[in-house]
Short mmCIF file of C-alpha atoms and ligand atoms in Angstrom, two decimals:
data_model
loop_
_atom_site.label_atom_id
_atom_site.label_comp_id
_atom_site.label_asym_id
_atom_site.label_seq_id
_atom_site.Cartn_x
_atom_site.Cartn_y
_atom_site.Cartn_z
CA MET A 745 7.66 -181.83 -102.04
CA ASN A 746 6.18 -179.56 -99.13
CA LEU A 747 5.30 -181.61 -95.76
CA LEU A 748 1.76 -180.29 -95.89
CA ASP A 749 1.31 -180.87 -99.87
CA GLU A 750 -0.83 -183.96 -99.19
CA VAL A 751 -2.70 -183.72 -96.14
CA GLY A 752 -5.33 -185.52 -95.52
CA ASP A 753 -9.27 -183.84 -95.57
CA ALA A 754 -9.75 -181.84 -92.26
CA ALA A 755 -13.45 -183.19 -92.34
CA VAL A 756 -12.02 -186.84 -91.67
CA ALA A 757 -9.51 -185.46 -89.32
CA HIS A 758 -12.19 -184.24 -87.34
CA LYS A 759 -14.06 -187.45 -86.95
CA VAL A 760 -10.68 -189.31 -86.28
CA ALA A 761 -9.94 -186.44 -83.20
CA HIS A 762 -13.98 -186.91 -81.69
CA ALA A 763 -13.13 -190.93 -81.97
CA VAL A 764 -10.73 -190.68 -79.36
CA ASP A 765 -12.06 -192.20 -75.89
CA THR A 766 -11.21 -191.01 -72.82
CA ALA A 767 -11.77 -193.65 -70.81
CA ARG A 768 -10.07 -196.05 -73.11
CA LEU A 769 -7.10 -193.50 -72.87
CA GLU A 770 -7.15 -193.77 -69.32
CA ALA A 771 -7.40 -197.15 -68.92
CA ARG A 772 -4.09 -197.54 -70.70
CA LEU A 773 -2.61 -194.99 -68.47
CA ARG A 774 -3.65 -196.51 -65.73
CA GLY A 775 -2.40 -199.85 -67.01
CA LEU A 776 0.69 -198.79 -67.82
CA ALA A 777 1.50 -196.90 -64.39
CA ALA A 778 0.78 -200.05 -62.53
CA HIS A 779 4.14 -201.14 -64.36
CA GLY A 780 6.27 -199.89 -61.35
CA ALA A 781 3.94 -198.42 -59.26
CA VAL A 782 4.89 -197.53 -55.75
CA ALA A 783 2.90 -196.59 -52.99
CA THR A 784 4.07 -193.53 -51.45
CA GLY A 785 2.94 -191.07 -48.63
CA THR A 786 1.30 -188.70 -50.97
CA GLY A 787 0.18 -191.00 -53.74
CA GLY A 788 1.21 -193.28 -56.26
CA GLY A 789 4.68 -192.64 -57.73
CA VAL A 790 6.15 -194.68 -60.69
CA ALA A 791 9.52 -196.48 -60.47
CA ARG A 792 10.27 -197.59 -64.08
CA GLN A 793 13.47 -196.81 -65.04
CA ALA A 794 15.25 -197.19 -68.37
CA LEU A 795 15.84 -201.10 -69.36
CA SER A 796 14.34 -202.26 -65.77
CA ALA A 797 12.22 -205.26 -65.52
CA HIS A 798 9.30 -203.22 -64.72
CA GLU A 799 9.87 -201.46 -68.41
CA LEU A 800 10.34 -204.35 -70.28
CA ALA A 801 7.03 -205.88 -68.88
CA ALA A 802 5.22 -202.22 -69.86
CA ARG A 803 6.52 -202.38 -73.46
CA ARG A 804 5.29 -206.01 -73.57
CA TRP A 805 2.12 -205.16 -72.18
CA LEU A 806 1.57 -202.13 -74.49
CA VAL A 807 2.08 -203.67 -77.48
CA GLN A 808 0.75 -207.10 -77.01
CA PRO A 809 -2.83 -206.07 -78.28
CA PHE A 810 -1.49 -204.46 -81.55
CA ALA A 811 0.70 -207.23 -82.09
CA GLN A 812 -2.42 -209.41 -82.92
CA ARG A 813 -4.42 -206.91 -84.50
CA PRO A 814 -4.62 -207.19 -88.32
CA GLY A 815 -2.41 -204.23 -90.12
CA TYR A 816 -0.01 -203.95 -87.10
CA ARG A 817 3.70 -204.79 -86.49
CA ILE A 818 6.00 -204.36 -83.77
CA GLY A 819 9.44 -203.69 -84.06
CA ILE A 820 12.63 -202.80 -82.18
CA ASP A 821 15.90 -201.38 -83.17
CA THR A 822 19.61 -201.65 -81.97
CA ALA A 823 18.89 -199.43 -79.50
CA ALA A 824 16.29 -200.77 -78.29
CA ASN A 825 13.50 -198.09 -79.15
CA VAL A 826 10.23 -200.01 -79.70
CA PHE A 827 7.88 -199.41 -82.79
CA VAL A 828 4.10 -200.33 -83.02
CA ARG A 829 3.23 -199.40 -87.07
CA ARG A 830 0.27 -199.45 -88.10
CA ASP A 831 0.55 -200.14 -91.85
CA GLY A 832 -0.69 -197.48 -94.48
CA GLN A 833 -2.02 -197.65 -98.03
CA GLU A 834 1.23 -197.25 -99.58
CA SER A 835 3.51 -199.27 -97.18
CA LYS A 836 6.49 -198.10 -99.08
CA LEU A 837 6.25 -194.27 -97.71
CA SER A 838 7.98 -193.14 -95.01
CA PRO A 839 5.80 -193.08 -91.92
CA VAL A 840 4.35 -190.77 -90.02
CA MET A 841 5.48 -191.02 -86.22
CA THR A 842 4.60 -190.22 -82.88
CA GLY A 843 5.28 -191.82 -79.51
CA SER A 844 7.47 -190.30 -76.21
CA HIS A 845 9.47 -192.80 -73.54
CA ILE A 846 7.97 -194.99 -71.26
CA ASP A 847 10.94 -194.91 -68.88
CA THR A 848 10.76 -192.85 -65.87
CA GLN A 849 13.06 -190.74 -62.84
CA PRO A 850 13.67 -193.18 -60.13
CA LEU A 851 10.73 -192.33 -58.46
CA GLY A 852 8.39 -190.36 -60.93
CA GLY A 853 4.97 -189.94 -61.74
CA TRP A 854 2.28 -191.96 -64.17
CA LEU A 855 2.25 -189.42 -67.09
CA ASP A 856 5.47 -187.94 -67.99
CA GLY A 857 6.42 -189.95 -71.43
CA ALA A 858 3.73 -192.49 -70.64
CA PHE A 859 1.00 -190.15 -71.85
CA GLY A 860 2.58 -189.57 -75.22
CA VAL A 861 3.03 -193.18 -75.84
CA ALA A 862 -0.66 -193.98 -74.62
CA ALA A 863 -2.12 -190.71 -76.72
CA GLY A 864 -0.49 -192.40 -79.83
CA LEU A 865 -1.82 -195.70 -79.16
CA GLU A 866 -5.22 -194.47 -78.34
CA VAL A 867 -5.26 -192.63 -81.71
CA PHE A 868 -4.50 -195.91 -83.42
CA ASP A 869 -7.74 -197.40 -81.33
CA ALA A 870 -9.76 -194.21 -83.03
CA LEU A 871 -8.77 -195.47 -86.50
CA ASP A 872 -9.52 -198.84 -86.22
CA ARG A 873 -12.73 -197.72 -84.55
CA LEU A 874 -13.93 -195.64 -87.63
CA GLY A 875 -12.34 -198.27 -89.70
CA LEU A 876 -10.17 -195.65 -91.91
CA ARG A 877 -6.76 -196.82 -93.35
CA THR A 878 -4.11 -193.75 -93.58
CA ARG A 879 -2.48 -193.34 -96.80
CA ARG A 880 0.90 -193.44 -94.71
CA PRO A 881 1.96 -195.89 -92.23
CA ILE A 882 1.80 -194.48 -88.55
CA ASP A 883 4.67 -195.31 -86.35
CA VAL A 884 4.48 -195.14 -82.40
CA ALA A 885 7.66 -195.21 -80.79
CA MET A 886 8.66 -195.66 -77.20
CA TRP A 887 11.99 -194.31 -77.13
CA THR A 888 14.86 -195.74 -75.12
CA ASN A 889 16.14 -194.01 -71.89
CA GLU A 890 14.82 -190.65 -72.13
CA GLU A 891 15.24 -189.68 -68.77
CA GLY A 892 19.11 -190.44 -68.48
CA SER A 893 18.54 -191.01 -64.60
CA ARG A 894 19.81 -194.79 -64.85
CA PHE A 895 22.54 -194.29 -67.98
CA ALA A 896 23.31 -190.70 -68.51
CA PRO A 897 22.80 -188.82 -70.73
CA GLY A 898 19.05 -188.83 -71.48
CA LEU A 899 17.61 -188.98 -74.95
CA MET A 900 19.86 -192.02 -75.75
CA GLY A 901 17.40 -193.68 -77.93
CA SER A 902 15.96 -191.09 -80.10
CA VAL A 903 19.66 -189.78 -80.23
CA ALA A 904 20.75 -193.03 -81.41
CA PHE A 905 17.93 -193.22 -83.80
CA THR A 906 19.05 -190.08 -85.78
CA SER A 907 22.70 -190.04 -85.41
CA PRO A 908 23.50 -193.59 -85.39
CA GLN A 909 27.13 -193.06 -84.85
CA ARG A 910 26.38 -191.98 -81.07
CA LEU A 911 25.38 -195.51 -80.18
CA ASP A 912 28.65 -197.06 -79.61
CA ALA A 913 29.33 -194.24 -77.35
CA PHE A 914 26.65 -195.04 -74.84
CA LEU A 915 27.04 -198.79 -74.90
CA GLY A 916 29.58 -198.64 -72.73
CA VAL A 917 27.76 -196.27 -69.96
CA ARG A 918 27.29 -198.09 -66.83
CA ASP A 919 24.29 -197.41 -64.17
CA GLY A 920 24.98 -197.01 -60.39
CA GLU A 921 25.15 -200.93 -60.14
CA GLY A 922 27.67 -200.86 -62.72
CA LEU A 923 25.74 -202.33 -65.58
CA CYS A 924 26.33 -201.34 -68.99
CA PHE A 925 23.50 -199.93 -71.31
CA GLU A 926 25.05 -202.43 -73.91
CA ALA A 927 23.86 -205.38 -71.53
CA ALA A 928 20.50 -203.88 -70.97
CA ARG A 929 19.92 -203.11 -74.59
CA ASP A 930 20.54 -206.70 -75.53
CA ALA A 931 18.44 -207.87 -72.55
CA ALA A 932 15.37 -205.47 -73.96
CA VAL A 933 16.04 -206.75 -77.61
CA ASP A 934 15.95 -210.61 -76.84
CA ASP A 935 12.84 -210.08 -74.32
CA LEU A 936 10.82 -208.51 -76.98
CA ARG A 937 11.98 -210.42 -79.79
CA GLY A 938 11.40 -213.90 -77.47
CA GLU A 939 7.79 -212.64 -76.76
CA ALA A 940 7.03 -211.83 -80.29
CA GLN A 941 8.19 -215.43 -81.42
CA ARG A 942 6.56 -217.24 -78.69
CA LEU A 943 3.20 -215.39 -79.73
CA GLY A 944 3.45 -215.29 -83.33
CA TRP A 945 3.60 -211.20 -83.70
CA ALA A 946 3.75 -209.87 -86.84
CA TRP A 947 7.27 -208.47 -87.12
CA MET A 948 8.64 -205.16 -88.57
CA ASP A 949 11.98 -206.97 -89.94
CA ASP A 950 13.94 -203.56 -90.99
CA THR A 951 14.29 -201.27 -88.39
CA PRO A 952 17.60 -199.46 -88.94
CA LEU A 953 18.42 -196.44 -87.22
CA ALA A 954 18.11 -193.15 -89.08
CA ARG A 955 15.53 -194.87 -91.33
CA PRO A 956 13.29 -191.93 -93.20
CA VAL A 957 10.79 -190.61 -91.26
CA HIS A 958 7.62 -188.20 -92.76
CA CYS A 959 7.24 -186.27 -89.38
CA TYR A 960 7.41 -186.56 -85.64
CA VAL A 961 4.76 -185.01 -83.67
CA GLU A 962 4.74 -186.01 -79.71
CA ALA A 963 2.30 -185.05 -77.05
CA HIS A 964 3.36 -184.37 -73.37
CA ILE A 965 2.56 -183.16 -70.26
CA GLU A 966 3.59 -179.68 -69.88
CA GLN A 967 5.71 -180.65 -66.54
CA GLY A 968 5.50 -176.33 -65.62
CA PRO A 969 3.00 -174.58 -64.75
CA VAL A 970 1.93 -172.06 -67.62
CA LEU A 971 -1.04 -173.34 -69.37
CA GLU A 972 -2.68 -174.42 -65.96
CA ALA A 973 -2.17 -170.85 -64.82
CA GLU A 974 -3.84 -169.62 -68.00
CA GLY A 975 -6.44 -172.04 -67.95
CA LEU A 976 -5.45 -173.80 -71.34
CA GLN A 977 -5.86 -176.99 -72.69
CA VAL A 978 -3.27 -177.24 -75.15
CA GLY A 979 0.24 -176.07 -75.41
CA CYS A 980 1.52 -175.79 -79.39
CA VAL A 981 5.50 -176.16 -78.53
CA THR A 982 7.64 -173.94 -80.99
CA ALA A 983 11.19 -174.54 -79.35
CA ILE A 984 12.70 -176.57 -76.56
CA GLN A 985 15.47 -174.66 -74.49
CA GLY A 986 19.10 -175.86 -74.39
CA VAL A 987 20.55 -178.08 -71.80
CA ARG A 988 23.96 -178.76 -70.35
CA TRP A 989 24.71 -181.36 -67.80
CA PHE A 990 27.75 -181.51 -65.95
CA ARG A 991 29.65 -183.95 -63.87
CA ILE A 992 31.81 -182.52 -61.06
CA THR A 993 34.80 -184.09 -59.11
CA VAL A 994 36.29 -182.48 -56.06
CA ALA A 995 39.37 -184.24 -54.92
CA GLY A 996 40.74 -183.81 -50.98
CA ARG A 997 42.40 -186.18 -48.66
CA SER A 998 40.79 -188.50 -46.04
CA ALA A 999 42.10 -187.61 -42.18
CA HIS A 1000 40.90 -187.72 -39.03
CA ALA A 1001 37.67 -185.23 -38.28
CA GLY A 1002 38.58 -184.74 -34.68
CA THR A 1003 42.29 -184.64 -34.34
CA THR A 1004 43.31 -182.58 -38.08
CA PRO A 1005 43.86 -179.12 -37.56
CA PRO A 1006 42.71 -176.69 -40.10
CA ALA A 1007 45.76 -176.32 -41.86
CA SER A 1008 46.65 -179.77 -42.61
CA ARG A 1009 42.72 -180.17 -43.78
CA ASP A 1010 42.37 -180.89 -47.50
CA ASP A 1011 38.47 -181.35 -46.99
CA ALA A 1012 36.62 -182.08 -50.56
CA GLN A 1013 33.53 -181.76 -48.87
CA ALA A 1014 34.51 -178.20 -48.07
CA LYS A 1015 35.45 -177.07 -51.13
CA ALA A 1016 32.73 -179.15 -53.37
CA VAL A 1017 30.22 -177.08 -50.95
CA ARG A 1018 31.84 -173.41 -51.70
CA MET A 1019 31.94 -174.50 -55.32
CA ALA A 1020 28.03 -175.55 -55.34
CA HIS A 1021 27.08 -172.49 -53.32
CA ALA A 1022 28.58 -169.99 -56.06
CA LEU A 1023 27.02 -171.66 -58.67
CA LEU A 1024 23.67 -171.15 -57.07
CA GLU A 1025 24.10 -167.68 -55.66
CA HIS A 1026 24.84 -167.26 -59.75
CA ALA A 1027 21.43 -168.61 -60.20
CA ALA A 1028 19.65 -166.51 -57.91
CA LEU A 1029 21.51 -163.28 -58.39
CA CYS A 1030 22.15 -162.99 -61.79
CA GLY A 1031 18.47 -161.35 -62.49
CA ASP A 1032 17.49 -163.87 -65.27
CA ASP A 1033 14.46 -165.88 -63.64
CA ARG A 1034 14.58 -167.92 -67.25
CA LEU A 1035 17.65 -169.68 -65.91
CA ARG A 1036 17.56 -173.14 -64.34
CA LEU A 1037 20.40 -174.38 -62.50
CA THR A 1038 19.92 -177.73 -60.50
CA ILE A 1039 22.60 -179.73 -58.38
CA GLY A 1040 20.40 -182.87 -58.18
CA ARG A 1041 23.13 -185.43 -57.37
CA TRP A 1042 25.64 -185.65 -54.89
CA GLU A 1043 28.06 -188.34 -53.66
CA CYS A 1044 30.69 -187.85 -50.81
CA SER A 1045 33.64 -190.52 -50.16
CA PRO A 1046 34.22 -192.23 -47.78
CA GLY A 1047 30.87 -190.68 -46.35
CA SER A 1048 31.88 -191.56 -43.01
CA ILE A 1049 30.66 -189.40 -40.13
CA ASN A 1050 34.03 -189.06 -38.89
CA THR A 1051 36.52 -188.98 -41.62
CA ILE A 1052 37.16 -185.86 -43.81
CA ALA A 1053 36.21 -186.48 -47.35
CA ASP A 1054 38.69 -187.61 -50.09
CA ARG A 1055 36.31 -187.12 -53.07
CA VAL A 1056 32.97 -185.42 -53.60
CA VAL A 1057 30.97 -186.03 -57.20
CA PHE A 1058 28.46 -183.85 -58.19
CA THR A 1059 26.26 -183.21 -61.00
CA VAL A 1060 24.61 -179.80 -62.78
CA ASP A 1061 21.80 -179.32 -64.86
CA ALA A 1062 21.53 -176.02 -66.54
CA ARG A 1063 18.62 -174.76 -68.92
CA HIS A 1064 18.19 -171.44 -70.70
CA PRO A 1065 16.90 -170.86 -74.01
CA GLU A 1066 20.06 -168.68 -74.67
CA ALA A 1067 23.51 -170.38 -75.50
CA ALA A 1068 25.14 -167.17 -73.97
CA ALA A 1069 23.89 -167.75 -70.20
CA LEU A 1070 24.91 -171.49 -70.51
CA ASP A 1071 28.21 -170.09 -71.44
CA ALA A 1072 28.49 -168.10 -68.34
CA VAL A 1073 27.45 -171.01 -66.51
CA ARG A 1074 30.38 -172.95 -67.83
CA LEU A 1075 32.88 -169.95 -67.16
CA LEU A 1076 31.57 -170.07 -63.41
CA ILE A 1077 32.43 -173.94 -63.47
CA ASP A 1078 35.82 -173.72 -64.78
CA THR A 1079 36.66 -170.28 -62.34
CA ALA A 1080 35.26 -172.21 -59.24
CA LEU A 1081 36.48 -175.57 -59.64
CA PRO A 1082 39.55 -176.19 -57.04
CA ALA A 1083 42.72 -176.92 -58.19
CA GLY A 1084 42.80 -180.77 -59.09
CA GLY A 1085 39.15 -180.71 -59.92
CA GLN A 1086 37.46 -182.18 -63.01
CA VAL A 1087 34.89 -181.33 -65.22
CA GLU A 1088 32.61 -183.62 -67.50
CA VAL A 1089 30.01 -182.44 -69.59
CA LEU A 1090 27.58 -185.50 -69.78
CA GLN A 1091 25.09 -183.56 -72.47
CA ASP A 1092 24.92 -180.37 -74.14
CA LYS A 1093 22.38 -179.74 -76.34
CA PRO A 1094 21.34 -176.56 -77.75
CA THR A 1095 17.92 -174.67 -77.85
CA VAL A 1096 15.82 -176.33 -80.76
CA ARG A 1097 13.20 -174.75 -82.86
CA PHE A 1098 10.44 -176.97 -84.28
CA ASP A 1099 9.16 -176.71 -87.78
CA ALA A 1100 6.97 -173.70 -88.59
CA ALA A 1101 4.68 -175.56 -91.01
CA LEU A 1102 4.19 -178.19 -88.66
CA ALA A 1103 3.69 -175.89 -85.39
CA SER A 1104 0.63 -174.18 -87.36
CA LEU A 1105 -0.69 -177.48 -88.42
CA ALA A 1106 -0.67 -178.01 -84.38
CA ARG A 1107 -2.58 -174.49 -83.98
CA GLU A 1108 -5.01 -175.33 -86.58
CA ALA A 1109 -6.02 -178.55 -84.94
CA CYS A 1110 -6.92 -176.66 -82.02
CA ILE A 1111 -8.81 -173.96 -83.60
CA ALA A 1112 -10.61 -176.69 -85.53
CA LEU A 1113 -11.24 -178.71 -82.21
CA GLN A 1114 -12.20 -175.73 -80.25
CA LEU A 1115 -9.78 -176.29 -77.72
CA SER A 1116 -8.10 -173.13 -76.03
CA HIS A 1117 -4.44 -172.86 -76.30
CA ARG A 1118 -0.97 -170.99 -76.87
CA GLU A 1119 2.46 -171.55 -78.28
CA MET A 1120 4.97 -172.05 -75.85
CA LEU A 1121 8.75 -173.25 -74.97
CA SER A 1122 9.48 -176.36 -73.39
CA GLY A 1123 11.54 -176.32 -70.14
CA ALA A 1124 12.14 -179.96 -70.02
CA PHE A 1125 14.07 -181.62 -73.02
CA HIS A 1126 12.05 -184.72 -74.94
CA ASP A 1127 13.00 -186.83 -77.59
CA ALA A 1128 11.61 -184.58 -80.05
CA MET A 1129 14.64 -182.46 -79.40
CA PRO A 1130 16.79 -184.79 -81.41
CA LEU A 1131 14.24 -185.71 -84.02
CA ALA A 1132 13.60 -181.96 -85.00
CA GLY A 1133 17.05 -182.08 -86.50
CA PHE A 1134 16.12 -185.13 -88.34
CA CYS A 1135 12.63 -184.63 -89.36
CA PRO A 1136 9.97 -182.24 -89.26
CA THR A 1137 8.59 -182.29 -85.72
CA ALA A 1138 6.37 -180.75 -83.25
CA MET A 1139 4.94 -181.17 -80.28
CA LEU A 1140 1.70 -181.07 -78.08
CA PHE A 1141 1.50 -180.13 -74.19
CA ALA A 1142 -1.45 -180.97 -71.99
CA PRO A 1143 -1.08 -179.27 -69.04
CA SER A 1144 0.33 -180.31 -65.46
CA ARG A 1145 -1.40 -179.77 -62.32
CA ALA A 1146 0.12 -177.28 -60.31
CA GLY A 1147 3.01 -177.44 -62.53
CA VAL A 1148 4.32 -180.63 -60.86
CA SER A 1149 6.75 -183.59 -62.13
CA HIS A 1150 9.15 -185.74 -61.68
CA HIS A 1151 7.71 -186.09 -58.56
CA PRO A 1152 5.07 -188.90 -57.72
CA ASP A 1153 2.30 -185.81 -57.06
CA GLU A 1154 2.61 -185.30 -60.96
CA ASP A 1155 -1.17 -185.46 -62.55
CA THR A 1156 -3.30 -183.73 -65.22
CA PRO A 1157 -7.19 -183.97 -65.70
CA ILE A 1158 -8.10 -186.84 -67.88
CA ASP A 1159 -10.44 -184.42 -70.15
CA ASP A 1160 -7.11 -182.32 -70.50
CA LEU A 1161 -5.19 -185.53 -71.58
CA ALA A 1162 -8.08 -186.54 -74.00
CA ALA A 1163 -7.92 -183.01 -75.45
CA CYS A 1164 -4.43 -182.80 -76.18
CA THR A 1165 -4.90 -186.74 -77.59
CA ARG A 1166 -8.02 -185.14 -80.15
CA ALA A 1167 -5.59 -182.20 -80.91
CA LEU A 1168 -2.67 -185.21 -81.84
CA ALA A 1169 -5.36 -187.45 -83.70
CA TRP A 1170 -6.15 -184.65 -85.75
CA CYS A 1171 -2.59 -183.95 -86.57
CA LEU A 1172 -1.69 -187.41 -87.29
CA ALA A 1173 -4.50 -188.16 -89.46
CA ARG A 1174 -4.18 -185.11 -91.91
CA LEU A 1175 -0.26 -186.00 -91.90
CA ALA A 1176 -0.80 -189.43 -92.75
CA GLY A 1177 -3.66 -189.09 -95.12
CA PRO A 1178 -5.71 -189.08 -97.51
CA LEU A 1179 -7.69 -191.45 -95.59
CA VAL A 1180 -9.38 -194.39 -97.11
CA SER A 1181 -12.18 -196.63 -95.25
CA SER A 1182 -11.06 -200.49 -94.87
CA THR A 1183 -12.90 -202.96 -92.77
CA PRO A 1184 -13.35 -201.61 -89.43
CA ASN A 1185 -11.32 -203.06 -86.11
CA GLU A 1186 -13.06 -203.44 -83.43
CA PRO A 1187 -10.25 -202.64 -80.78
CA SER A 1188 -12.44 -203.35 -77.44
CA LYS A 1189 -12.37 -207.09 -78.87
CA ASP A 1190 -8.49 -207.65 -77.92
C1 LIG B 236 13.16 -184.69 -68.94
O1 LIG B 236 13.48 -185.49 -68.17
C2 LIG B 236 14.11 -183.40 -68.35
O2 LIG B 236 15.23 -183.79 -67.66
O3 LIG B 236 14.10 -182.26 -69.14
MN1 LIG B 237 9.27 -186.94 -70.42
MN1 LIG B 238 11.19 -186.91 -67.09
#
């Protein structure tokens, strides 16, 4: 069956889109940002890394209003991905899925990931306000550890969901404090189950990894400058560029900084700096501004001002839409690596192209709702990346102020967030339709 064979009525989708409430969306986003809020010199950042106490509290806070509303169930799977299920008329049908992640960078902004989850929940509120029941269930997913800053690689939850055989390798990954992902995952599952039992929530008993999903549409902020520069409201994403992460270890021998003559020095820091310089020069001078190369982490041991370094570990994040450009970075890493050095590949994701029919439905939504829009490539990776290899997938972007993200200044005008949410609502209503009336729920009574 074709994905678009059984879509719901466009006029009803229009109504759902217009039931999106800007103030309600903003209130949920502000409430979410309070979990892990950090006052910074520039404004308010958010420190809510994957499976931290702040993230667990935020998960409970987000699902709680729905857990007590008729027609909803809450679930968590073995990768600690959380789902809010809005039942459909035909509960055996696979769900239409939306969502994103609510973990942040060590100090991130308030919208990266959070917007996609809040937008999905706002669509639930809009459907409830209209008293509409969709034919298919709709799931809002909160994927575990999208960022990859606490446990590397990123996208662990969505990768494990779509390729369950990958979960075992993630379980042993440790964070900077030595805590393994498995322990953090178990604590997260116990936390949500405990809350559900205590409060008598309706629970999704059956949440295996890789369960069938009809299609996945994720809303996210662009995190780049394109939409704002062109004065557009929505980006219809057609592809996500490839990304490779490397961890490079350079070894030397520690010795006295003042007494060791040049000929006797084996300085890990000097060797690592030369290698990093070669990589950054390549990015600056290769003449291809689509190449993005970042050295984001740098650790030096023993880290003493007057001791030559015996070990440097640094990371390289390389991105480009074409594999050949990433192969060239890999070749340079291999040739510039000092003797005795080591390269580990932490993540290797080729460019992913989204489902053409879904991407055109996203454009149709923008046209129907008179939202200015364009097609675009995503520079950042997203949970939609693994989902795209699993079920028909698409993404919608809202503009980012000054293109800033992974920074406390990350922001988007609330009207733009609402516009993108309306496009999402239109798509979800059509994909999960046809729609039928039921008794209206009043979201405001929660
Ligand atoms: C996601 O956070 C990315 O780094 O693209
Ligand atoms: Mn994100
Ligand atoms: Mn991010």
